[in-house]
Amino acid sequence: MNIKLDDNTPIYLQIMNIFRQMMASGKLKPGDKVAPVRELAGDYGVNPNTMQKALSELEKEGLLYSDRTRGRFVTRDNKLLNNLRLKEAGLAASEYGRIMESLGFTKEEALDFFMKATNERGQDKQNA
Amino acid sequence: MNIKLDDNTPIYLQIMNIFRQMMASGKLKPGDKVAPVRELAGDYGVNPNTMQKALSELEKEGLLYSDRTRGRFVTRDNKLLNNLRLKEAGLAASEYGRIMESLGFTKEEALDFFMKATNERGQDKQNA
Amino acid sequence: MNIKLDDNTPIYLQIMNIFRQMMASGKLKPGDKVAPVRELAGDYGVNPNTMQKALSELEKEGLLYSDRTRGRFVTRDNKLLNNLRLKEAGLAASEYGRIMESLGFTKEEALDFFMKATNERGQDKQNA
Amino acid sequence: MNIKLDDNTPIYLQIMNIFRQMMASGKLKPGDKVAPVRELAGDYGVNPNTMQKALSELEKEGLLYSDRTRGRFVTRDNKLLNNLRLKEAGLAASEYGRIMESLGFTKEEALDFFMKATNERGQDKQNA
DNA sequence: GTGGTCTAGACCACT
DNA sequence: GTGGTCTAGACCACG
């Protein structure tokens, strides 16, 4: 369950971000069917109208498209998806920088921490 | 407000993390008074017992101490707080690596993204 | 059955001490299974949550460990158990001194009483 | 409050021991008035008949005496009280020996622990 | 008013 | 059936 955080970000934007992340990381793949609005609304504990807004905004961005009869699907536009992936990576990098700055570390120190962390996980052997 | 994320992490651990971050970043300073258990419970929308558990666990770690009648305070053990800061940095670095990996980027690419992101923000002029 | 003693010591601490004594004296041996929380709670006439707290505190001390589905067990860390044994001995010695002091005896008299008591029981022939 | 220990000792004997300890240590002094049976029964959470039995047994031993109209009092027989004090000391010594034996220590080791414990408390400067 | 403790009762994940 | 977590609500000691 969740705790109450003082996050002023509108709920539909929070949801859009979650979907963007799932699409960028391949958890949602091109052409995948998206669950019905009402089901998703239940899953995330939000009003169906809010969920509807989030999904239609994602459609405006081209990341989703809907077929009135069959439902809603993830775009097959790989270029768009790759741009999304690059954007999400930039956000993650920025967020990492923001945290390290708040902890009082320099850019160089942040790099050191990252090198050390990835070496421990052997991440350099992994790629997409 | 919040949306429902399927996070299995126990609430009291989530709260402990929030407080750790605040202490590591200096948002909570050595000797600072922590709000009363019941008030914090209200703030985070959890039961007072859950909040009590989170805070007493942080006491066991030495990060907080309590004076039965006056309230609860942040430790003045700067060594402990600095260790916390280092640990939080490591966690942030690891999390960044985890995300970049899930997005299918290599370590080198993750470094590039980080360099680019920090240059845009001019973080290299900031230090502890 | 029991009589009501005005003992302010929290129940969970009393229980922790009982278990520490059993582990120190070998009544509970390394690797031994500990009875289920609910059963112990019944045995000692306390709420299961109180017993849970006592046992999880002992886990934090490393004296017990739990396997989510199989139950809870005594540590196999013999060094830790021996430290416990030394500590319990110190507590017993201190308690004996405290009692003799309250009875108005000097340290030397306390020694005499101990010598006399052990001679009567022939304890000197016993060792670990 | 109390936990349920599997102590088969009859309740009235447990209570007698408590009073003996209080008289031996001077917490109850010669001539002191003892609280009314019903009050004590409430304090210790036992049946008034049980408390009555405990106290009348202590009378048989000469440690208490009762004045039908004024109540019950601690004996003024100092020789009797001193014998009690010696006896309680012997019991404490024996109990200490029993515990150390159960922990697997020899008599000599028990002596060492006692010396160490009392030195830490500076008890040797205290006497009756 | 503060933290601390306890109880009763519920739900969950895991196997 | 196990340990783990959470909530609701109560009481206590301390000052």
Coordinates of C-alpha atoms in Angstrom, one line a residue, chain C residues 1-9 11 14-15 18 21 24-26 42-46 82 85-90 92-94 96-111 113-119 121 123-124 126-128, chain D residues 1-9 11 14-15 18 21 24-26 42-46 82 85-90 92-94 96-111 113-119 121 123-124 126-128:
Chain C
M1 CA -0.1 -19.9 38.4
N2 CA 1.1 -16.4 38.9
I3 CA 0.8 -13.6 41.3
K4 CA 0.7 -10.0 40.2
L5 CA 4.1 -8.4 40.8
D6 CA 4.6 -4.7 40.3
D7 CA 7.1 -5.2 37.5
N8 CA 7.2 -2.3 35.1
T9 CA 9.4 -4.1 32.7
I11 CA 6.3 -7.8 28.7
Q14 CA 10.6 -10.1 30.0
I15 CA 10.0 -12.6 27.3
I18 CA 13.5 -15.8 29.2
Q21 CA 18.4 -17.5 29.3
A24 CA 22.5 -19.3 27.1
S25 CA 21.9 -22.4 29.2
G26 CA 21.5 -24.7 26.2
G42 CA -0.8 -18.8 24.3
D43 CA 1.8 -20.5 26.5
Y44 CA 2.9 -17.2 28.1
G45 CA -0.6 -15.7 28.2
V46 CA 0.3 -12.7 26.0
N82 CA 28.9 -17.8 23.9
R85 CA 26.3 -17.0 27.9
L86 CA 29.0 -14.7 29.3
K87 CA 26.6 -11.8 29.4
E88 CA 24.0 -13.8 31.3
A89 CA 26.6 -14.9 33.8
G90 CA 27.5 -11.3 34.4
A92 CA 23.5 -13.3 37.4
A93 CA 26.6 -12.2 39.3
S94 CA 25.4 -8.7 39.4
Y96 CA 23.5 -11.8 43.3
G97 CA 25.6 -8.8 44.4
R98 CA 22.5 -6.6 44.3
I99 CA 20.5 -9.0 46.6
M100 CA 23.4 -9.4 49.1
E101 CA 23.8 -5.7 49.2
S102 CA 20.1 -5.2 49.9
L103 CA 20.4 -7.7 52.7
G104 CA 23.2 -5.7 54.1
F105 CA 26.1 -8.0 53.5
T106 CA 29.6 -7.0 52.4
K107 CA 31.3 -8.4 49.3
E108 CA 33.4 -10.7 51.5
E109 CA 30.4 -12.1 53.2
A110 CA 28.7 -12.6 49.9
L111 CA 31.7 -14.7 48.8
F113 CA 27.9 -17.5 51.5
F114 CA 28.6 -18.5 47.9
M115 CA 31.5 -20.8 49.0
K116 CA 29.3 -22.4 51.6
A117 CA 26.4 -22.9 49.3
T118 CA 28.4 -24.5 46.5
N119 CA 30.3 -26.8 48.8
R121 CA 26.0 -28.9 46.5
Q123 CA 29.2 -27.9 42.3
D124 CA 33.0 -27.7 42.0
Q126 CA 30.9 -29.7 37.6
N127 CA 32.1 -27.8 34.6
A128 CA 31.1 -26.9 31.0
Chain D
M1 CA 2.1 -6.8 34.1
N2 CA 2.9 -10.4 34.2
I3 CA 3.5 -13.3 31.8
K4 CA 2.4 -16.8 32.5
L5 CA 5.4 -18.8 33.8
D6 CA 5.0 -22.5 34.5
D7 CA 5.7 -22.2 38.2
N8 CA 4.1 -25.0 40.2
T9 CA 4.9 -23.4 43.5
I11 CA 0.7 -19.2 45.4
Q14 CA 5.3 -17.5 46.6
I15 CA 3.7 -14.8 48.7
I18 CA 8.0 -12.1 48.9
Q21 CA 12.5 -11.0 51.4
A24 CA 15.1 -9.7 55.5
S25 CA 16.1 -6.6 53.5
G26 CA 14.4 -4.2 55.9
G42 CA -6.0 -7.0 45.6
D43 CA -2.4 -5.9 45.2
Y44 CA -1.2 -9.3 44.3
G45 CA -4.2 -10.4 42.4
V46 CA -4.9 -13.4 44.6
N82 CA 18.6 -11.9 61.5
R85 CA 18.4 -12.6 56.7
L86 CA 21.1 -15.3 56.8
K87 CA 18.7 -17.8 55.3
E88 CA 17.7 -15.5 52.5
A89 CA 21.4 -14.9 51.8
G90 CA 22.0 -18.6 51.6
A92 CA 20.5 -16.2 47.0
A93 CA 23.9 -17.8 47.0
S94 CA 22.5 -21.2 46.1
Y96 CA 23.5 -17.9 41.9
G97 CA 25.3 -21.2 42.0
R98 CA 22.5 -23.0 40.3
I99 CA 22.3 -20.5 37.5
M100 CA 26.1 -20.5 36.9
E101 CA 26.0 -24.3 36.9
S102 CA 23.2 -24.3 34.3
L103 CA 25.3 -21.9 32.2
G104 CA 28.1 -24.4 32.4
F105 CA 30.5 -22.5 34.6
T106 CA 32.7 -23.9 37.4
K107 CA 32.7 -22.6 40.9
E108 CA 35.9 -20.7 40.3
E109 CA 34.5 -19.0 37.2
A110 CA 31.4 -18.1 39.2
L111 CA 33.7 -16.5 41.8
F113 CA 32.2 -13.3 37.6
F114 CA 31.1 -12.2 41.0
M115 CA 34.3 -10.4 41.8
K116 CA 34.2 -8.6 38.5
A117 CA 30.5 -7.7 38.9
T118 CA 30.9 -6.2 42.4
N119 CA 34.1 -4.3 41.5
R121 CA 29.6 -1.5 41.2
Q123 CA 29.9 -2.6 46.3
D124 CA 32.8 -3.4 48.6
Q126 CA 28.8 -0.7 51.1
N127 CA 27.7 -2.7 54.1
A128 CA 24.8 -3.0 56.5

